[in-house]
PDB file of C-alpha atoms and ligand atoms in Angstrom:
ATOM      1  CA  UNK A   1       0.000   0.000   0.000  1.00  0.00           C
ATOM      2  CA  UNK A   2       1.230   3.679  -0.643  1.00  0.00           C
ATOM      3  CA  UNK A   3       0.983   5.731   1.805  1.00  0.00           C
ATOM      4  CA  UNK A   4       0.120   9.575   0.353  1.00  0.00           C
ATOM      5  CA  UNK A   5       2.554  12.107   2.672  1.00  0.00           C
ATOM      6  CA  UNK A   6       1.321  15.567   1.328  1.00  0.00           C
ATOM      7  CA  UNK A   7       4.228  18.517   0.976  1.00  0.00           C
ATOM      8  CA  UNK A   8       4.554  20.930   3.273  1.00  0.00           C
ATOM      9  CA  UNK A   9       6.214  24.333   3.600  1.00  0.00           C
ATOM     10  CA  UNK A  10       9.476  24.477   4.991  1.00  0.00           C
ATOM     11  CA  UNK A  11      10.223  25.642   8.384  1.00  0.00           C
ATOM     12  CA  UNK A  12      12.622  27.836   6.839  1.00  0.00           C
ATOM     13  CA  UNK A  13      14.765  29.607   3.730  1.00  0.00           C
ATOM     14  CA  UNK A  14      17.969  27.617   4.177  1.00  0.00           C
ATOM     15  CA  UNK A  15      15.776  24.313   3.570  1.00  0.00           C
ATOM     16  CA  UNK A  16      16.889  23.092  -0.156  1.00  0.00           C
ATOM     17  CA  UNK A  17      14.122  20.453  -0.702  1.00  0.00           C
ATOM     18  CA  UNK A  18      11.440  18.582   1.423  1.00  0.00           C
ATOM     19  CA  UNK A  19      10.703  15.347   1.196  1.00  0.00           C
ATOM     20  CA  UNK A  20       7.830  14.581   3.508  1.00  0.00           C
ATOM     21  CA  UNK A  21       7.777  11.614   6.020  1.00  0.00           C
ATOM     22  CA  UNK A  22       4.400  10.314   7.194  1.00  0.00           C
ATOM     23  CA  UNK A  23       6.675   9.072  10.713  1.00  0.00           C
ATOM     24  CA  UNK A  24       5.744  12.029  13.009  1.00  0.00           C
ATOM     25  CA  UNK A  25       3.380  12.425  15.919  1.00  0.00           C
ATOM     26  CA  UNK A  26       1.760  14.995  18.319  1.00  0.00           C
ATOM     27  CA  UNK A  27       4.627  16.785  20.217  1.00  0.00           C
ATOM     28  CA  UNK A  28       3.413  15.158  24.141  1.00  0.00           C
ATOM     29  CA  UNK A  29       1.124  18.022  26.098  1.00  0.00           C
ATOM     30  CA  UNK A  30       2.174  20.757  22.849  1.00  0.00           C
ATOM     31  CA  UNK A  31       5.833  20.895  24.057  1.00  0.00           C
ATOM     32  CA  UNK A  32       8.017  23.835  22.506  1.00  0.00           C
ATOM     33  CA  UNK A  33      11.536  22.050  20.887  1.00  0.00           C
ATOM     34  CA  UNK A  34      14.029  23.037  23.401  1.00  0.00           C
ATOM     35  CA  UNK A  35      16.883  20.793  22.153  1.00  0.00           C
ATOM     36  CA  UNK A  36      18.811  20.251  19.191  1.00  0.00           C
ATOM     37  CA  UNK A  37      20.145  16.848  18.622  1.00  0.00           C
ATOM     38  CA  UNK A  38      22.476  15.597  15.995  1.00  0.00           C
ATOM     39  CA  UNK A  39      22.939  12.592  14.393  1.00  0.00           C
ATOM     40  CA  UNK A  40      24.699  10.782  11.361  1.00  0.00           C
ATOM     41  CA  UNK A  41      23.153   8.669   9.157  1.00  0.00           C
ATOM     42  CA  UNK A  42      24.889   6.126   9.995  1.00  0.00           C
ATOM     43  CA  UNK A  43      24.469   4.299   6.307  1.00  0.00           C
ATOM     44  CA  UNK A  44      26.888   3.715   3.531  1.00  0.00           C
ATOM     45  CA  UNK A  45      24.146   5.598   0.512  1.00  0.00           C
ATOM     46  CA  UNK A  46      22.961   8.687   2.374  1.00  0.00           C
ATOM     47  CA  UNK A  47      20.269   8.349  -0.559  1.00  0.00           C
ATOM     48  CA  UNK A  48      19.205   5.355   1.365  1.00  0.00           C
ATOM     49  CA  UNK A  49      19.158   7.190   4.577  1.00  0.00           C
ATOM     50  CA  UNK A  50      16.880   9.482   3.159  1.00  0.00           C
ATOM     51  CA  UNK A  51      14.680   6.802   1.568  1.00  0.00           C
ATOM     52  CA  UNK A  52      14.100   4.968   4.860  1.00  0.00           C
ATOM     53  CA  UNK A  53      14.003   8.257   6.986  1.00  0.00           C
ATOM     54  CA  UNK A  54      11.157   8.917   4.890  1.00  0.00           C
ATOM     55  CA  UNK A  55       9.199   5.108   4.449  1.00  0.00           C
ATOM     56  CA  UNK A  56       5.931   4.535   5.766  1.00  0.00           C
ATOM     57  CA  UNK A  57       6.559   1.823   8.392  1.00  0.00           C
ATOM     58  CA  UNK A  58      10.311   2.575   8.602  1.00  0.00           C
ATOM     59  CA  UNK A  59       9.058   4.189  12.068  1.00  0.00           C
ATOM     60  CA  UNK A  60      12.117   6.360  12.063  1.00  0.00           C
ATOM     61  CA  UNK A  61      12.191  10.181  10.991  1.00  0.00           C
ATOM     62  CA  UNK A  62      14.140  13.412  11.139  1.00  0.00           C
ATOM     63  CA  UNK A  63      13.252  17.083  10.703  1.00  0.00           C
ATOM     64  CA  UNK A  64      16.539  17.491   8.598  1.00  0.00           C
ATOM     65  CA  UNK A  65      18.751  15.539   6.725  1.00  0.00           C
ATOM     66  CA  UNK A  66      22.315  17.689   5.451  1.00  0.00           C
ATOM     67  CA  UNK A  67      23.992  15.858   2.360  1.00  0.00           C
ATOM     68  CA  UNK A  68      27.963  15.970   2.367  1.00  0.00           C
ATOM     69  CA  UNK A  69      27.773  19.041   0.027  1.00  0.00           C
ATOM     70  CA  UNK A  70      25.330  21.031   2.094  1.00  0.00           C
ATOM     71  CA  UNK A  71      22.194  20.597   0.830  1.00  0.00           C
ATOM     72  CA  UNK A  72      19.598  20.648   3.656  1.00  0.00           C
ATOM     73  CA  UNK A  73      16.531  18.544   3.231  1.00  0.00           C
ATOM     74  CA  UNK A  74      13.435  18.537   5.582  1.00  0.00           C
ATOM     75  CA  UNK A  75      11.321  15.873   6.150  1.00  0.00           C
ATOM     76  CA  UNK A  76       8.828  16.594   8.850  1.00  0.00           C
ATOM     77  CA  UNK A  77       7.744  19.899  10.114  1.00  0.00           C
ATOM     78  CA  UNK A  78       9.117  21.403  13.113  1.00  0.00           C
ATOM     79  CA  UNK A  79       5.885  21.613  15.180  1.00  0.00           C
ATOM     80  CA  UNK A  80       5.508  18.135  14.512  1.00  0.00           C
ATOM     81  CA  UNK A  81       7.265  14.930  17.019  1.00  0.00           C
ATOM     82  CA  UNK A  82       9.907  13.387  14.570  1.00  0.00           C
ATOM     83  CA  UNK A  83      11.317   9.866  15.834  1.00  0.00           C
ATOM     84  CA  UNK A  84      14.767  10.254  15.599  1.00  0.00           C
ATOM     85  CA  UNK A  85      16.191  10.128  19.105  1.00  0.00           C
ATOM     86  CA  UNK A  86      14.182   6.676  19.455  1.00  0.00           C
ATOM     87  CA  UNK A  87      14.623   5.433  23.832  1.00  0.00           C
ATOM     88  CA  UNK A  88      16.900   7.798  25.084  1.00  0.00           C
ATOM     89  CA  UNK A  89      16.997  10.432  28.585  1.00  0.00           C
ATOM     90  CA  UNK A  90      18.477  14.094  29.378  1.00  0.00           C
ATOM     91  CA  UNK A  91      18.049  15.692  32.819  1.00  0.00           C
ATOM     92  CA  UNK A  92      15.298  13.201  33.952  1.00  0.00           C
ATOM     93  CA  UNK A  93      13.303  14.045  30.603  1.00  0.00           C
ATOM     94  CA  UNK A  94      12.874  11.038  28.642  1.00  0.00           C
ATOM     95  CA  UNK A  95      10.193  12.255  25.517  1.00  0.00           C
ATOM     96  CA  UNK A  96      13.505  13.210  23.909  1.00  0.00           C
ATOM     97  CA  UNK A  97      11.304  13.384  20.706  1.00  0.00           C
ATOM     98  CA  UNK A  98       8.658  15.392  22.056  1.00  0.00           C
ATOM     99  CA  UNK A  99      11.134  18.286  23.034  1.00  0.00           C
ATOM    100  CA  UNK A 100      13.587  18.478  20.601  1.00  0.00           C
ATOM    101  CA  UNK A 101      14.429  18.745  16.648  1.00  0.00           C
ATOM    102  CA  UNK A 102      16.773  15.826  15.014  1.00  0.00           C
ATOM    103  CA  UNK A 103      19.407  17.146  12.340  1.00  0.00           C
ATOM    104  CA  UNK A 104      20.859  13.785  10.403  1.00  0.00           C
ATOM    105  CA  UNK A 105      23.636  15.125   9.089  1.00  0.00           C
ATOM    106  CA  UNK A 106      25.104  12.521   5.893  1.00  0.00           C
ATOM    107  CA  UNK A 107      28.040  10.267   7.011  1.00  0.00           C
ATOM    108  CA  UNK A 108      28.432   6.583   7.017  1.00  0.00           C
ATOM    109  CA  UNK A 109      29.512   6.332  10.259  1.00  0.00           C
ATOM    110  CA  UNK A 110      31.774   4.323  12.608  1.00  0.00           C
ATOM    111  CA  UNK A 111      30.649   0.949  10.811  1.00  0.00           C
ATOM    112  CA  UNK A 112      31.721   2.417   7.087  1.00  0.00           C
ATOM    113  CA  UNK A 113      35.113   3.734   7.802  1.00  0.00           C
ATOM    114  CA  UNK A 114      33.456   7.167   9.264  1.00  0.00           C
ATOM    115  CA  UNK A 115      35.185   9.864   7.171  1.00  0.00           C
ATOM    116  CA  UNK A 116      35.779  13.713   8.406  1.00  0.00           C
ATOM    117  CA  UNK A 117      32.917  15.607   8.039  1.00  0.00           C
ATOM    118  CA  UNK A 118      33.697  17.719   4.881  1.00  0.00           C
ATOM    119  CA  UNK A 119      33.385  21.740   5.857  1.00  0.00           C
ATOM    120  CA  UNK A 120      30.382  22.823   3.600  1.00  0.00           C
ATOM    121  CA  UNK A 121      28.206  20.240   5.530  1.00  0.00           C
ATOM    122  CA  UNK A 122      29.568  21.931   8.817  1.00  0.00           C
ATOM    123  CA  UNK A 123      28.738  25.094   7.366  1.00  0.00           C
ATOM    124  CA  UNK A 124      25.328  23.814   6.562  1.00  0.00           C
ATOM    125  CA  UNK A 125      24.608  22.453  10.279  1.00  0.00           C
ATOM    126  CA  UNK A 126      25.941  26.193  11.252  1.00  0.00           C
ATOM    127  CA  UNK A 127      23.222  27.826   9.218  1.00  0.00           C
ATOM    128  CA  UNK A 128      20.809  25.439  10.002  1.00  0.00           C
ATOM    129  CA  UNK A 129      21.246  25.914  13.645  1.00  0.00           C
ATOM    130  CA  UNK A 130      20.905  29.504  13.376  1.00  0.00           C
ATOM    131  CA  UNK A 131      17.961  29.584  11.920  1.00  0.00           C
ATOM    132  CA  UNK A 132      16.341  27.087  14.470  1.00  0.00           C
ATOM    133  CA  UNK A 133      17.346  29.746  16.631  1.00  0.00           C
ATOM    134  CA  UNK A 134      15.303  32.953  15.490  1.00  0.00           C
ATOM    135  CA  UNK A 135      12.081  30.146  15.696  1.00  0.00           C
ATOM    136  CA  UNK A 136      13.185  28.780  19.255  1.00  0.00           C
ATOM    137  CA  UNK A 137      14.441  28.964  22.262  1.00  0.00           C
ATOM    138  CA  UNK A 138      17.123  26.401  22.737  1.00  0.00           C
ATOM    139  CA  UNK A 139      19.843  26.887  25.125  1.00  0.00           C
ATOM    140  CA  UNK A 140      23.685  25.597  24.397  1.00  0.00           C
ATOM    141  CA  UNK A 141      24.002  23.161  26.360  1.00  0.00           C
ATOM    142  CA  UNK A 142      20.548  21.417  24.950  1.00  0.00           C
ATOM    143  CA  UNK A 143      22.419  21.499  21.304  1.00  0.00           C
ATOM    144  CA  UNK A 144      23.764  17.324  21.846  1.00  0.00           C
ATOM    145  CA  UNK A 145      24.587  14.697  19.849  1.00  0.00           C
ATOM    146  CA  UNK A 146      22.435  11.524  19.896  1.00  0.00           C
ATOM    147  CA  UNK A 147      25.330   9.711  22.071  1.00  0.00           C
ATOM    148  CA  UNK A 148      24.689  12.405  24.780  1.00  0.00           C
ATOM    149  CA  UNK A 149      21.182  11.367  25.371  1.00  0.00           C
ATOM    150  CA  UNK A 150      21.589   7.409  24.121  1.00  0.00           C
ATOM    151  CA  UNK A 151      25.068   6.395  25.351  1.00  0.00           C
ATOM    152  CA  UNK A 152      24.329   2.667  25.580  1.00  0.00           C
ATOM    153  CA  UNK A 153      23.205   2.382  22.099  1.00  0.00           C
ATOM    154  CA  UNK A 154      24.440   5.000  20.327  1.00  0.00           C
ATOM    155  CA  UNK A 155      28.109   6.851  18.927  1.00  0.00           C
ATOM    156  CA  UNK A 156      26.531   9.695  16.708  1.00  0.00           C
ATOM    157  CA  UNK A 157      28.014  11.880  15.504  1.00  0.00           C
ATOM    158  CA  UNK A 158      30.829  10.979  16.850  1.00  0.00           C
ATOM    159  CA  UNK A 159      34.386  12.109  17.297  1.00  0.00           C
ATOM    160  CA  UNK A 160      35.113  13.583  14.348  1.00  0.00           C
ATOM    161  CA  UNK A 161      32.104  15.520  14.568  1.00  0.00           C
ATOM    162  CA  UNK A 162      33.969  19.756  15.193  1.00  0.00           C
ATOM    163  CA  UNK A 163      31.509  21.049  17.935  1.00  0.00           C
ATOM    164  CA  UNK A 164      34.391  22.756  18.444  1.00  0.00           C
ATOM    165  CA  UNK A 165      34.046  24.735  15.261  1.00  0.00           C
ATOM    166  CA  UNK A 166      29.796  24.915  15.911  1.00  0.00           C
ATOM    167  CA  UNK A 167      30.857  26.337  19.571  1.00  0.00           C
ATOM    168  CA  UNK A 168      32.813  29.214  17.830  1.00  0.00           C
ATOM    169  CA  UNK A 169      30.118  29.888  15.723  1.00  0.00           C
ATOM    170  CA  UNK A 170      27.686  30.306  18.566  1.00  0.00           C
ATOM    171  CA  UNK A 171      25.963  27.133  18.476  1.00  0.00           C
ATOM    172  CA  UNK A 172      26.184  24.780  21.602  1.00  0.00           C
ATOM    173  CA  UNK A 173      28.036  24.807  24.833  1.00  0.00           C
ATOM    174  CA  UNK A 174      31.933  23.909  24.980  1.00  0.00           C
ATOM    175  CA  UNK A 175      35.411  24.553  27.096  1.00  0.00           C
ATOM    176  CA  UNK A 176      39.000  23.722  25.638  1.00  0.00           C
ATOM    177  CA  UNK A 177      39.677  19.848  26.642  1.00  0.00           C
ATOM    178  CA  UNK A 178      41.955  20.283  29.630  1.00  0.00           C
ATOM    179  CA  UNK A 179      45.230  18.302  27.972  1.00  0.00           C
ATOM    180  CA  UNK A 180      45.611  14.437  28.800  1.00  0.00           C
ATOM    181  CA  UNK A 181      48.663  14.085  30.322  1.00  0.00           C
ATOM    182  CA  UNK A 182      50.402  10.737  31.314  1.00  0.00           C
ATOM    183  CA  UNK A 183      50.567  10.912  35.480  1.00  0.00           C
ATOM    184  CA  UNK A 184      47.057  11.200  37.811  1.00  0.00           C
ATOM    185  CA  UNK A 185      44.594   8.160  39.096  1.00  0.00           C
ATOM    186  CA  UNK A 186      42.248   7.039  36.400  1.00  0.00           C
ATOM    187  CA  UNK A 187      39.059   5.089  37.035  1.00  0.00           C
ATOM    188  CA  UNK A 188      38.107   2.479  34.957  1.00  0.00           C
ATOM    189  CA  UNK A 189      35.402  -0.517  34.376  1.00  0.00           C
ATOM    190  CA  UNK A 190      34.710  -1.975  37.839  1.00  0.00           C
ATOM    191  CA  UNK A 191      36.221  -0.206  40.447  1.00  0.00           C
ATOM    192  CA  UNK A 192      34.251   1.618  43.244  1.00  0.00           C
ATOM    193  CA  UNK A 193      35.187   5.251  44.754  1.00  0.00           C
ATOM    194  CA  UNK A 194      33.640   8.184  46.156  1.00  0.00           C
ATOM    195  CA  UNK A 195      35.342  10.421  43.309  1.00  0.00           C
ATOM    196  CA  UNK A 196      33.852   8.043  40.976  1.00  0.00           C
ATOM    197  CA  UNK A 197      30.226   8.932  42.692  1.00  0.00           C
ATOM    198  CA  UNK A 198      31.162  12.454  42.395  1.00  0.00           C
ATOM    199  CA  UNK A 199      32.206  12.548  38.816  1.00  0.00           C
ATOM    200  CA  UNK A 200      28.993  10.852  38.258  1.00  0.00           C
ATOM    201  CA  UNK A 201      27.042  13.645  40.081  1.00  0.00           C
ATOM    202  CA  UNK A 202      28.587  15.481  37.734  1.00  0.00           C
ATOM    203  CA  UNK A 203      27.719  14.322  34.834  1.00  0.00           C
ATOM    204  CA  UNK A 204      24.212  13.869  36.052  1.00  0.00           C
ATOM    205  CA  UNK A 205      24.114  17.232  36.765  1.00  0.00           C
ATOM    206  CA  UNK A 206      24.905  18.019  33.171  1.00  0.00           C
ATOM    207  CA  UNK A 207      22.446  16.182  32.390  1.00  0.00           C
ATOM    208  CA  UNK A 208      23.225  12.518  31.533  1.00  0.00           C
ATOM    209  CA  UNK A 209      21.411   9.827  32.691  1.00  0.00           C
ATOM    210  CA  UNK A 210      23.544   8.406  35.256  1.00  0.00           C
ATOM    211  CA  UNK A 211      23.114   7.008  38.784  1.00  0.00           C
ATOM    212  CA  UNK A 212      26.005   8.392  41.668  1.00  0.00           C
ATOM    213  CA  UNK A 213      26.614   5.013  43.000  1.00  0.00           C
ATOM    214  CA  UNK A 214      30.511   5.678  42.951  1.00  0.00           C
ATOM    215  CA  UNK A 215      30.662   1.904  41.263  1.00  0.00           C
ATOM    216  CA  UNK A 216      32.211   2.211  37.787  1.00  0.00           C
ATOM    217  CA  UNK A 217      29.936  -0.365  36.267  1.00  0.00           C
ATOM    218  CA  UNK A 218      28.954  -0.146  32.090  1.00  0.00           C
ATOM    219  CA  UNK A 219      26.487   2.629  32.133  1.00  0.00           C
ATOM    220  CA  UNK A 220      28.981   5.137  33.553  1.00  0.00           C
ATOM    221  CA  UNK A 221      31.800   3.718  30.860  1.00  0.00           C
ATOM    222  CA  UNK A 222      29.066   4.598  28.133  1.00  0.00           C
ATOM    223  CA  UNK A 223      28.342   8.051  29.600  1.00  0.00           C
ATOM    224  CA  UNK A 224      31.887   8.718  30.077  1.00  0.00           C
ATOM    225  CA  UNK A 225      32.688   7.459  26.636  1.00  0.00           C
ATOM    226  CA  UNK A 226      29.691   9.455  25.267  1.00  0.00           C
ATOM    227  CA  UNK A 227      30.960  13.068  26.999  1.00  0.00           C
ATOM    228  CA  UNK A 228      34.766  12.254  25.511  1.00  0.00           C
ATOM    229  CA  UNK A 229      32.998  11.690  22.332  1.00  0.00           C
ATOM    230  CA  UNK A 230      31.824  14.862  22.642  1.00  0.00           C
ATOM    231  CA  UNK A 231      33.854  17.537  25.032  1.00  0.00           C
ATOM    232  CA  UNK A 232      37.193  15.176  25.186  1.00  0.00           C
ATOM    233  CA  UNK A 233      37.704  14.148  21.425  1.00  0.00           C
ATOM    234  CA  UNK A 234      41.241  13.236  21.655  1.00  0.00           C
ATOM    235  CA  UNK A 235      40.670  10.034  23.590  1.00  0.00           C
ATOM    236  CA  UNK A 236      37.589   8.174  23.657  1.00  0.00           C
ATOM    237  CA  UNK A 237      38.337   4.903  25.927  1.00  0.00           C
ATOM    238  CA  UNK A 238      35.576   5.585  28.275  1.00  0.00           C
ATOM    239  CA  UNK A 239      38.058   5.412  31.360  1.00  0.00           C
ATOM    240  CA  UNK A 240      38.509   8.448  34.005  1.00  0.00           C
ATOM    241  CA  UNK A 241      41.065  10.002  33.632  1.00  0.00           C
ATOM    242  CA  UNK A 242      42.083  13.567  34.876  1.00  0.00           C
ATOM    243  CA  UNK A 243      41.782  15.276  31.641  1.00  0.00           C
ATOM    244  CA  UNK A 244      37.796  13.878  31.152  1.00  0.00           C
ATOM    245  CA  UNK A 245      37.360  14.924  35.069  1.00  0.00           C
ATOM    246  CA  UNK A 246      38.793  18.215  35.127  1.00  0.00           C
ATOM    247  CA  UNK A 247      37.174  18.997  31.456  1.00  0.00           C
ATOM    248  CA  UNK A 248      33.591  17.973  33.004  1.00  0.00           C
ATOM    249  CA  UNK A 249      33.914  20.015  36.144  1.00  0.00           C
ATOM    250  CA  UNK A 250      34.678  23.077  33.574  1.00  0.00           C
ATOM    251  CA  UNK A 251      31.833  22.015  31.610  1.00  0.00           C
ATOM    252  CA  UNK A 252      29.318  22.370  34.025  1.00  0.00           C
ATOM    253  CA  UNK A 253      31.000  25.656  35.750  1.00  0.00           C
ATOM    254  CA  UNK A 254      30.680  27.617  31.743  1.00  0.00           C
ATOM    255  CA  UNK A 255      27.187  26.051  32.136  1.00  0.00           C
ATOM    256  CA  UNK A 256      26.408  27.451  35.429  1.00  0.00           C
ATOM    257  CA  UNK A 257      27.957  31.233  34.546  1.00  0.00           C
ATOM    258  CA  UNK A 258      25.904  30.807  31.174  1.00  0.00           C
ATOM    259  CA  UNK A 259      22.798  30.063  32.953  1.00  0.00           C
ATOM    260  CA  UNK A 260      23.164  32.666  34.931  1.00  0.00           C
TER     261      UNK A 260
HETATM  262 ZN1   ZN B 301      21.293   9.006  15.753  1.00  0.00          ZN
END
């Protein structure tokens, strides 16, 4: 059966094409987007991506899709619930969906050799951003990647992906990574400390979804390997060290000055 998914106008200017998705739902109790969160595709054909981001009964979706060369689709209107960020939890909120907008920006990913993302894409995501931004109110720090929010299932986008670069273009919430350095304790998989239960406050307070039990089980290696994917590039081994502690505590400080 084909399902008919009628056209709609574009949220906004910088939008190159839509293709409409009929995978979309009532945003729960009318909720506002307050959160940006970015993805890759995660597929070899990014035509493919778009395909199934787009198939009735795919039960996946996007507001955005960027190609490598910049060209911005959307797929579902802003005002309406995509499914992109699928189960998933940020400061205690788990309707990811219902509060935020999904960018997929084009890039096979960590299974397909996960290439650098080239710079007019970036550029694209910076424009794109920006214009989310004159239609809502989204903080920094609620600009994530999918990893933030999913870090047991998910690595998008990744490394490679220059929130660095985003950060100096005024889109989402950074500090420098404080540098890795050989000497200091690092916590790993299994051990059980009260600086362990405070680093997990910490990153609780930030927002993951994390537990301060001070034991260093799996879930805190996947949130600590989720906030080096994202604040702490250099390494991602999902182990303590000094460098991923001191960056977090600086993290939330900017945060807390930001916030006001
Ligand atoms: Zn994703």
């Amino acid at each position: 059966m084909v399902a008919l998914v009628s056209a709609f106008r574009p949220d906004s200017c910088v939008v190159a094409e839509v293709r409409a998705s009929p995978n979309h739902g009532e945003r729960r109790l009318g909720a506002k987007p307050d959160m940006i969160v970015l993805h890759y595709t995660g597929m070899a054909d990014t035509e493919a991506a778009l395909a199934k981001l787009c198939a009735a009964g795919s039960e996946v979706s996007t507001h955005y899709v960027v190609m490598e060369d910049g060209y911005i689709v959307q797929c579902v209107p802003e005002a309406r619930r995509a499914w992109h960020a699928g189960a998933a939890a940020w400061q205690g909120e788990a309707d990811i969906n219902s509060c935020s907008i999904g960018i997929e920006i084009a890039n096979p990913g960590h299974s397909y050799g996960y290439p650098d993302f080239p710079k007019r894409q970036i550029a694209a995501v910076t424009t794109l951003c920006r214009s989310i931004f004159t239609r809502h109110r989204i903080p920094g720090w609620r600009v994530l990647g999918h990893s933030d929010v999913a870090p047991a299932r998910k690595q998008d986008p990744g490394e490679k992906f220059p929130w660095r670069v985003l950060h100096d273009a005024g889109i989402g919430l950074w500090v420098k990574p404080a540098p890795i350095s050989p000497s200091g304790t690092i916590f790993t998989l299994g051990q059980n400390d009260a600086a362990i239960a405070e680093m997990q406050a910490r990153l609780g307070e930030y927002g993951y979804d994390i537990a301060a039990s001070g034991d260093f089980d799996r879930a805190t290696r996947d949130v600590v390997m989720a906030f080096q994917r994202h604040f702490r590039p250099a390494r991602v081994d999902g182990a303590a060290d000094p460098s991923t502690i001191v960056t977090l505590k600086a993290l939330v400080a900017a945060r807390a000055a930001q916030a006001g």
